CSV table of C-alpha atoms in Angstrom, one decimal:
chain,number,residue,atom,x,y,z
A,1,UNK,CA,66.6,179.2,82.1
A,2,UNK,CA,67.9,182.5,81.5
A,3,UNK,CA,67.4,183.0,85.2
A,4,UNK,CA,69.1,179.8,86.4
A,5,UNK,CA,72.1,181.1,84.2
A,6,UNK,CA,72.2,184.2,86.3
A,7,UNK,CA,72.0,182.4,89.5
A,8,UNK,CA,74.6,179.8,88.4
A,9,UNK,CA,76.8,183.1,87.5
A,10,UNK,CA,76.2,184.9,90.6
A,11,UNK,CA,77.0,181.7,92.3
A,12,UNK,CA,80.2,181.1,90.5
A,13,UNK,CA,81.2,185.0,90.8
A,14,UNK,CA,80.4,185.0,94.9
A,15,UNK,CA,82.5,181.8,94.8
A,16,UNK,CA,85.7,183.4,93.1
A,17,UNK,CA,85.3,186.5,95.4
A,18,UNK,CA,85.6,184.5,98.3
A,19,UNK,CA,88.5,182.3,96.9
A,20,UNK,CA,90.3,185.3,96.0
A,21,UNK,CA,89.5,186.7,99.8
A,22,UNK,CA,90.9,183.5,101.2
A,23,UNK,CA,94.2,184.0,98.7
A,24,UNK,CA,94.8,187.4,100.0
A,25,UNK,CA,94.1,186.8,103.4
A,26,UNK,CA,96.8,183.8,103.3
A,27,UNK,CA,99.2,186.0,101.3
A,28,UNK,CA,98.9,188.9,104.2
A,29,UNK,CA,99.4,186.0,106.6
A,30,UNK,CA,102.6,184.9,104.8
A,31,UNK,CA,103.8,188.3,104.5
A,32,UNK,CA,103.5,188.8,108.5
A,33,UNK,CA,105.3,185.5,109.0
A,34,UNK,CA,108.5,186.7,106.6
A,35,UNK,CA,108.6,190.2,108.5
A,36,UNK,CA,108.7,188.3,111.7
A,37,UNK,CA,111.3,185.6,110.6
A,38,UNK,CA,113.5,188.8,109.3
A,39,UNK,CA,112.9,190.4,112.7
A,40,UNK,CA,114.1,187.5,115.0
A,41,UNK,CA,116.8,186.1,112.3
A,42,UNK,CA,118.4,189.8,112.6
A,43,UNK,CA,118.0,189.9,116.4
A,44,UNK,CA,119.9,186.5,116.3
A,45,UNK,CA,122.6,187.2,114.0
A,46,UNK,CA,123.7,190.2,115.9
A,47,UNK,CA,124.0,188.1,119.1
A,48,UNK,CA,120.9,189.5,121.1
A,49,UNK,CA,119.0,186.6,120.7
A,50,UNK,CA,119.3,182.8,121.6
A,51,UNK,CA,116.3,181.2,122.1
A,52,UNK,CA,112.4,180.3,121.1
A,53,UNK,CA,109.9,182.3,120.1
A,54,UNK,CA,106.2,181.9,119.6
A,55,UNK,CA,103.8,184.3,118.1
A,56,UNK,CA,99.8,183.7,118.4
A,57,UNK,CA,97.0,186.0,116.3
A,58,UNK,CA,93.3,185.2,116.2
A,59,UNK,CA,93.8,182.1,118.5
A,60,UNK,CA,96.4,180.8,115.9
A,61,UNK,CA,100.0,180.4,116.0
A,62,UNK,CA,101.4,181.8,113.1
A,63,UNK,CA,105.0,181.6,114.1
A,64,UNK,CA,107.4,179.4,116.0
A,65,UNK,CA,110.8,178.8,115.8
A,66,UNK,CA,114.3,178.1,117.8
A,67,UNK,CA,117.3,180.0,116.9
A,68,UNK,CA,120.5,179.0,118.8
A,69,UNK,CA,121.9,176.8,121.4
A,70,UNK,CA,121.2,174.6,124.4
A,71,UNK,CA,124.0,175.8,126.4
A,72,UNK,CA,127.6,177.3,126.3
A,73,UNK,CA,129.1,174.3,124.6
A,74,UNK,CA,127.1,175.1,121.6
A,75,UNK,CA,126.9,171.9,120.4
A,76,UNK,CA,123.4,171.3,120.6
A,77,UNK,CA,120.9,173.4,118.6
A,78,UNK,CA,117.3,174.3,120.4
A,79,UNK,CA,114.2,173.0,119.6
A,80,UNK,CA,110.6,174.0,120.8
A,81,UNK,CA,110.6,171.1,123.0
A,82,UNK,CA,113.4,172.6,125.2
A,83,UNK,CA,112.3,174.5,128.8
A,84,UNK,CA,113.3,178.1,129.9
A,85,UNK,CA,113.5,179.8,133.2
A,86,UNK,CA,110.7,182.3,133.4
A,87,UNK,CA,112.3,184.1,136.2
A,88,UNK,CA,109.8,186.9,137.5
A,89,UNK,CA,106.7,185.7,135.2
A,90,UNK,CA,106.6,182.6,137.5
A,91,UNK,CA,105.3,184.9,140.3
A,92,UNK,CA,101.8,184.8,138.4
A,93,UNK,CA,101.2,181.0,139.5
A,94,UNK,CA,101.6,181.8,143.2
A,95,UNK,CA,99.2,185.1,142.7
A,96,UNK,CA,96.6,182.8,140.9
A,97,UNK,CA,96.8,180.4,143.4
A,98,UNK,CA,95.6,182.9,146.2
A,99,UNK,CA,92.9,183.9,144.0
A,100,UNK,CA,91.5,180.6,143.1
A,101,UNK,CA,91.6,180.0,147.0
A,102,UNK,CA,90.0,183.5,147.8
A,103,UNK,CA,87.1,182.4,145.2
A,104,UNK,CA,86.6,179.2,147.0
A,105,UNK,CA,86.3,181.2,150.4
A,106,UNK,CA,89.3,179.8,152.1
A,107,UNK,CA,90.6,183.3,152.3
A,108,UNK,CA,90.6,186.9,151.7
A,109,UNK,CA,93.0,189.4,150.3
A,110,UNK,CA,92.7,191.5,153.4
A,111,UNK,CA,93.4,188.7,155.5
A,112,UNK,CA,96.9,189.3,157.8
A,113,UNK,CA,99.6,186.8,157.1
A,114,UNK,CA,99.8,185.8,161.0
A,115,UNK,CA,96.1,184.1,160.1
A,116,UNK,CA,97.8,181.7,158.2
A,117,UNK,CA,101.3,181.3,159.9
A,118,UNK,CA,100.5,182.5,163.4
A,119,UNK,CA,104.5,181.6,164.3
A,120,UNK,CA,105.6,184.8,162.4
A,121,UNK,CA,106.8,187.8,164.5
A,122,UNK,CA,104.2,190.4,165.1
A,123,UNK,CA,104.7,192.4,161.9
A,124,UNK,CA,102.6,189.2,160.1
A,125,UNK,CA,99.6,190.6,162.0
A,126,UNK,CA,100.2,194.1,159.8
A,127,UNK,CA,100.8,192.5,156.5
A,128,UNK,CA,97.8,191.7,154.3
A,129,UNK,CA,98.1,189.1,151.0
A,130,UNK,CA,97.0,192.0,149.1
A,131,UNK,CA,100.6,193.6,150.2
A,132,UNK,CA,102.1,190.4,149.2
A,133,UNK,CA,100.6,190.8,145.8
A,134,UNK,CA,101.5,194.3,145.1
A,135,UNK,CA,104.8,194.4,146.9
A,136,UNK,CA,103.8,197.1,149.6
A,137,UNK,CA,104.6,194.8,152.5
A,138,UNK,CA,107.5,196.3,153.8
A,139,UNK,CA,109.2,192.8,154.5
A,140,UNK,CA,112.8,193.2,154.5
A,141,UNK,CA,114.5,191.2,151.0
A,142,UNK,CA,116.0,187.6,151.3
A,143,UNK,CA,119.4,187.6,152.6
A,144,UNK,CA,120.8,185.4,150.1
A,145,UNK,CA,124.2,184.9,152.1
A,146,UNK,CA,122.6,182.7,154.7
A,147,UNK,CA,120.1,180.9,151.9
A,148,UNK,CA,120.6,177.4,150.7
A,149,UNK,CA,117.1,175.7,150.6
A,150,UNK,CA,113.5,176.9,151.6
A,151,UNK,CA,113.7,176.1,155.1
A,152,UNK,CA,116.1,178.6,155.5
A,153,UNK,CA,114.2,181.5,153.8
A,154,UNK,CA,111.2,180.5,156.0
A,155,UNK,CA,114.0,181.0,159.1
A,156,UNK,CA,115.1,184.2,157.8
A,157,UNK,CA,111.4,185.5,158.0
A,158,UNK,CA,111.3,184.5,161.2
A,159,UNK,CA,114.2,186.4,162.3
A,160,UNK,CA,112.8,189.8,160.7
A,161,UNK,CA,112.6,191.8,163.6
A,162,UNK,CA,110.6,194.9,161.8
A,163,UNK,CA,109.3,196.0,158.3
A,164,UNK,CA,111.2,198.7,156.0
A,165,UNK,CA,108.0,200.3,156.0
A,166,UNK,CA,104.2,200.5,157.1
A,167,UNK,CA,102.3,198.3,154.9
A,168,UNK,CA,100.2,199.7,152.0
A,169,UNK,CA,102.2,202.9,152.1
A,170,UNK,CA,105.3,202.2,150.0
A,171,UNK,CA,106.6,199.9,147.2
A,172,UNK,CA,109.1,197.6,147.2
A,173,UNK,CA,109.8,194.8,144.5
A,174,UNK,CA,111.3,191.9,146.7
A,175,UNK,CA,111.2,188.0,146.1
A,176,UNK,CA,110.2,187.6,149.9
A,177,UNK,CA,106.6,188.6,149.0
A,178,UNK,CA,106.8,185.6,146.7
A,179,UNK,CA,107.9,183.3,149.0
A,180,UNK,CA,105.5,184.2,151.9
A,181,UNK,CA,102.7,183.8,149.0
A,182,UNK,CA,104.1,180.0,148.6
A,183,UNK,CA,104.1,179.4,152.6
A,184,UNK,CA,100.4,181.0,152.8
A,185,UNK,CA,99.0,178.4,150.1
A,186,UNK,CA,101.1,175.4,151.7
A,187,UNK,CA,99.3,176.1,155.3
A,188,UNK,CA,95.9,176.8,153.6
A,189,UNK,CA,95.8,173.8,151.4
A,190,UNK,CA,97.9,171.2,153.3
A,191,UNK,CA,100.2,170.3,150.4
A,192,UNK,CA,103.3,171.4,149.0
A,193,UNK,CA,103.3,174.6,146.6
A,194,UNK,CA,104.4,172.6,143.7
A,195,UNK,CA,102.1,169.9,144.2
A,196,UNK,CA,99.3,172.3,144.6
A,197,UNK,CA,100.2,174.1,141.2
A,198,UNK,CA,100.5,171.2,139.1
A,199,UNK,CA,97.3,169.7,140.3
A,200,UNK,CA,95.5,173.2,140.1
A,201,UNK,CA,97.2,175.0,137.4
A,202,UNK,CA,99.3,172.8,135.2
A,203,UNK,CA,97.2,169.8,134.5
A,204,UNK,CA,93.9,171.6,134.0
A,205,UNK,CA,95.5,173.5,131.4
A,206,UNK,CA,97.7,170.9,129.8
A,207,UNK,CA,100.9,172.4,130.6
A,208,UNK,CA,102.8,169.2,130.4
A,209,UNK,CA,106.1,170.3,130.1
A,210,UNK,CA,105.9,173.0,132.7
A,211,UNK,CA,108.0,172.0,136.0
A,212,UNK,CA,108.9,174.0,139.1
A,213,UNK,CA,112.2,173.8,140.9
A,214,UNK,CA,113.9,172.5,142.4
A,215,UNK,CA,114.3,170.0,139.7
A,216,UNK,CA,116.6,167.0,138.9
A,217,UNK,CA,117.4,164.8,136.2
A,218,UNK,CA,115.2,166.6,133.8
A,219,UNK,CA,115.6,166.4,130.1
A,220,UNK,CA,115.3,169.2,127.3
A,221,UNK,CA,116.5,171.8,129.8
A,222,UNK,CA,118.0,175.2,128.5
A,223,UNK,CA,121.2,175.9,130.5
A,224,UNK,CA,121.7,179.7,131.0
A,225,UNK,CA,125.1,181.3,129.9
A,226,UNK,CA,126.6,184.8,129.5
A,227,UNK,CA,128.3,186.4,126.3
A,228,UNK,CA,131.7,185.0,127.2
A,229,UNK,CA,129.8,181.3,126.9
A,230,UNK,CA,130.1,181.3,131.2
A,231,UNK,CA,127.2,178.7,132.2
A,232,UNK,CA,125.6,179.6,135.0
A,233,UNK,CA,125.8,178.5,138.7
A,234,UNK,CA,124.0,175.6,139.6
A,235,UNK,CA,120.7,176.7,141.2
A,236,UNK,CA,119.9,176.6,145.1
A,237,UNK,CA,117.4,173.9,145.8
A,238,UNK,CA,114.4,176.5,146.3
A,239,UNK,CA,110.8,176.2,145.7
A,240,UNK,CA,108.8,178.4,143.1
A,241,UNK,CA,111.1,178.7,139.9
A,242,UNK,CA,109.1,177.5,136.7
A,243,UNK,CA,110.9,175.9,133.6
A,244,UNK,CA,108.5,176.1,130.4
A,245,UNK,CA,107.9,175.8,126.8
A,246,UNK,CA,106.8,178.7,124.3
A,247,UNK,CA,103.6,176.3,123.6
A,248,UNK,CA,102.9,175.5,127.4
A,249,UNK,CA,103.3,179.7,128.2
A,250,UNK,CA,100.7,180.1,125.5
A,251,UNK,CA,98.6,177.9,127.3
A,252,UNK,CA,99.2,179.9,130.4
A,253,UNK,CA,98.3,182.9,128.8
A,254,UNK,CA,95.1,181.9,127.1
A,255,UNK,CA,93.8,179.9,130.5
A,256,UNK,CA,94.3,183.2,132.4
A,257,UNK,CA,92.6,185.3,129.8
A,258,UNK,CA,89.9,183.1,129.0
A,259,UNK,CA,89.0,182.7,132.8
A,260,UNK,CA,89.9,179.2,132.9
A,261,UNK,CA,91.6,179.3,136.0
A,262,UNK,CA,90.0,182.3,138.1
A,263,UNK,CA,87.1,185.0,137.3
A,264,UNK,CA,87.1,188.0,135.6
A,265,UNK,CA,87.1,189.9,139.1
A,266,UNK,CA,89.9,187.8,140.1
A,267,UNK,CA,92.0,188.8,137.1
A,268,UNK,CA,91.0,192.2,137.8
A,269,UNK,CA,92.2,192.2,141.5
A,270,UNK,CA,95.7,190.7,140.3
A,271,UNK,CA,96.4,193.5,137.9
A,272,UNK,CA,96.1,196.0,140.4
A,273,UNK,CA,99.0,197.9,141.5
A,274,UNK,CA,100.8,200.1,143.9
A,275,UNK,CA,99.7,204.1,142.6
A,276,UNK,CA,103.3,204.9,141.8
A,277,UNK,CA,104.8,204.9,138.1
A,278,UNK,CA,106.5,201.7,136.8
A,279,UNK,CA,105.5,199.8,140.2
A,280,UNK,CA,104.5,196.3,139.0
A,281,UNK,CA,101.1,194.2,139.8
A,282,UNK,CA,100.6,190.4,140.0
A,283,UNK,CA,100.7,190.1,136.6
A,284,UNK,CA,103.7,192.6,135.7
A,285,UNK,CA,101.7,195.4,133.7
A,286,UNK,CA,97.7,195.0,132.6
A,287,UNK,CA,95.6,197.3,131.3
A,288,UNK,CA,91.7,197.2,131.9
A,289,UNK,CA,88.7,198.9,130.4
A,290,UNK,CA,85.6,198.3,132.3
A,291,UNK,CA,87.4,196.0,134.8
A,292,UNK,CA,88.3,193.6,131.5
A,293,UNK,CA,91.8,192.9,130.7
A,294,UNK,CA,92.9,194.7,127.6
A,295,UNK,CA,96.7,194.2,127.5
A,296,UNK,CA,99.2,192.0,129.7
A,297,UNK,CA,102.6,192.4,129.9
A,298,UNK,CA,105.2,190.7,131.9
A,299,UNK,CA,108.7,189.9,131.7
A,300,UNK,CA,111.4,188.0,133.7
A,301,UNK,CA,114.9,187.4,134.4
A,302,UNK,CA,116.9,184.5,136.4
A,303,UNK,CA,120.6,184.5,135.6
A,304,UNK,CA,120.9,184.4,132.2
A,305,UNK,CA,117.5,183.2,131.5
A,306,UNK,CA,115.5,185.8,130.0
A,307,UNK,CA,111.6,185.8,129.2
A,308,UNK,CA,108.8,188.3,127.8
A,309,UNK,CA,105.1,187.4,127.8
A,310,UNK,CA,103.0,190.1,125.9
A,311,UNK,CA,99.4,190.0,125.2
A,312,UNK,CA,97.2,192.3,123.2
A,313,UNK,CA,93.7,190.4,124.6
A,314,UNK,CA,91.4,192.3,123.0
A,315,UNK,CA,93.2,191.8,119.5
A,316,UNK,CA,93.9,188.3,120.1
A,317,UNK,CA,97.4,188.7,119.9
A,318,UNK,CA,100.2,186.7,122.4
A,319,UNK,CA,104.2,187.1,121.7
A,320,UNK,CA,106.3,185.0,123.8
A,321,UNK,CA,110.2,185.0,123.9
A,322,UNK,CA,112.3,182.6,126.1
A,323,UNK,CA,116.0,183.2,126.1
A,324,UNK,CA,119.2,181.4,127.9
A,325,UNK,CA,121.6,183.9,127.1
A,326,UNK,CA,120.6,187.5,128.4
A,327,UNK,CA,120.6,190.5,126.3
A,328,UNK,CA,117.9,192.9,127.6
A,329,UNK,CA,116.7,193.0,124.1
A,330,UNK,CA,113.6,190.7,124.4
A,331,UNK,CA,111.0,193.8,125.2
A,332,UNK,CA,112.1,195.6,122.1
A,333,UNK,CA,112.1,192.9,120.0
A,334,UNK,CA,108.4,191.9,121.4
A,335,UNK,CA,107.4,195.5,120.2
A,336,UNK,CA,108.9,195.3,116.9
A,337,UNK,CA,106.8,192.0,116.2
A,338,UNK,CA,103.6,193.6,117.6
A,339,UNK,CA,104.3,196.5,115.5
A,340,UNK,CA,104.3,194.1,112.2
A,341,UNK,CA,101.3,192.7,113.3
A,342,UNK,CA,99.4,195.8,114.0
A,343,UNK,CA,100.5,196.8,110.1
A,344,UNK,CA,102.9,199.6,111.4
A,345,UNK,CA,106.5,200.1,110.8
A,346,UNK,CA,109.3,198.1,113.2
A,347,UNK,CA,111.0,200.4,115.5
A,348,UNK,CA,113.9,198.6,116.5
A,349,UNK,CA,117.4,199.0,117.2
A,350,UNK,CA,120.0,196.0,118.3
A,351,UNK,CA,122.8,198.0,119.4
């Protein structure tokens, strides 16, 4: 009987200790959430953040909030259902699409652009798909004065007589690399680029709120505006820009990092960049260890829209900030949030 009493006592003690650990864990998480809330509220009050935020840790969303307004009129407040332009982060979709096609044996990164679009000038024999992914093509940038639609962009490429430099020898981050990726995907698959992305990326990852430009008559679209409350000009009807929510961007990050859209080798290829300081890969800035993705940071801007995606893949932390009123402070806010999650003192200035 004494033995039974001891067993019961130890069981109760173990249960108490476990319960206490759970309570302490919940308390720690709540303290983190309170600190995150203070950071974002402070940024909003100082006028450097108008948008939506989402923070995930250990595969669970621990913080999600909306601050500010949907447009310059400041009559409607944002909710987590609103979609924001991702700017340069949208380039990840065309990059992943190309690697999907490589995995299927439909192309190689070493293939010249001319293999898929033979009507382009002779420079297309020199430029490879890898050059387009790493911005080392030497293709001149878009002449926006002559562009009104996708056809104008393609015509501009047709009129480009020569490259700015020998492919693979220098770095130039320009958007014609992105458009050429999209045109190649269309030629290889025989379907519009938007259709491909929706069918093979958005739908499999259940990114049901995500849409690509050009768009019309869509609801829950945030409108960009500047510090003087002037609305952004209407977008040109050009394919490739993405509007999405914080939740859908988290689905994208998880889908990529957990190899739901491409395999580990493809992710490694996407994360390679030209060997100069500050050059970007197709994933923005990516860090690897033994070819395994450890960290992924990408930011973007389109007009007054600003977006930041940061993932510490190894420690299962993802921070997403989407804004429709540019301040240039999102990376700093993201760093402050990350410091809290790593039990460090946030070093953040909203000057």
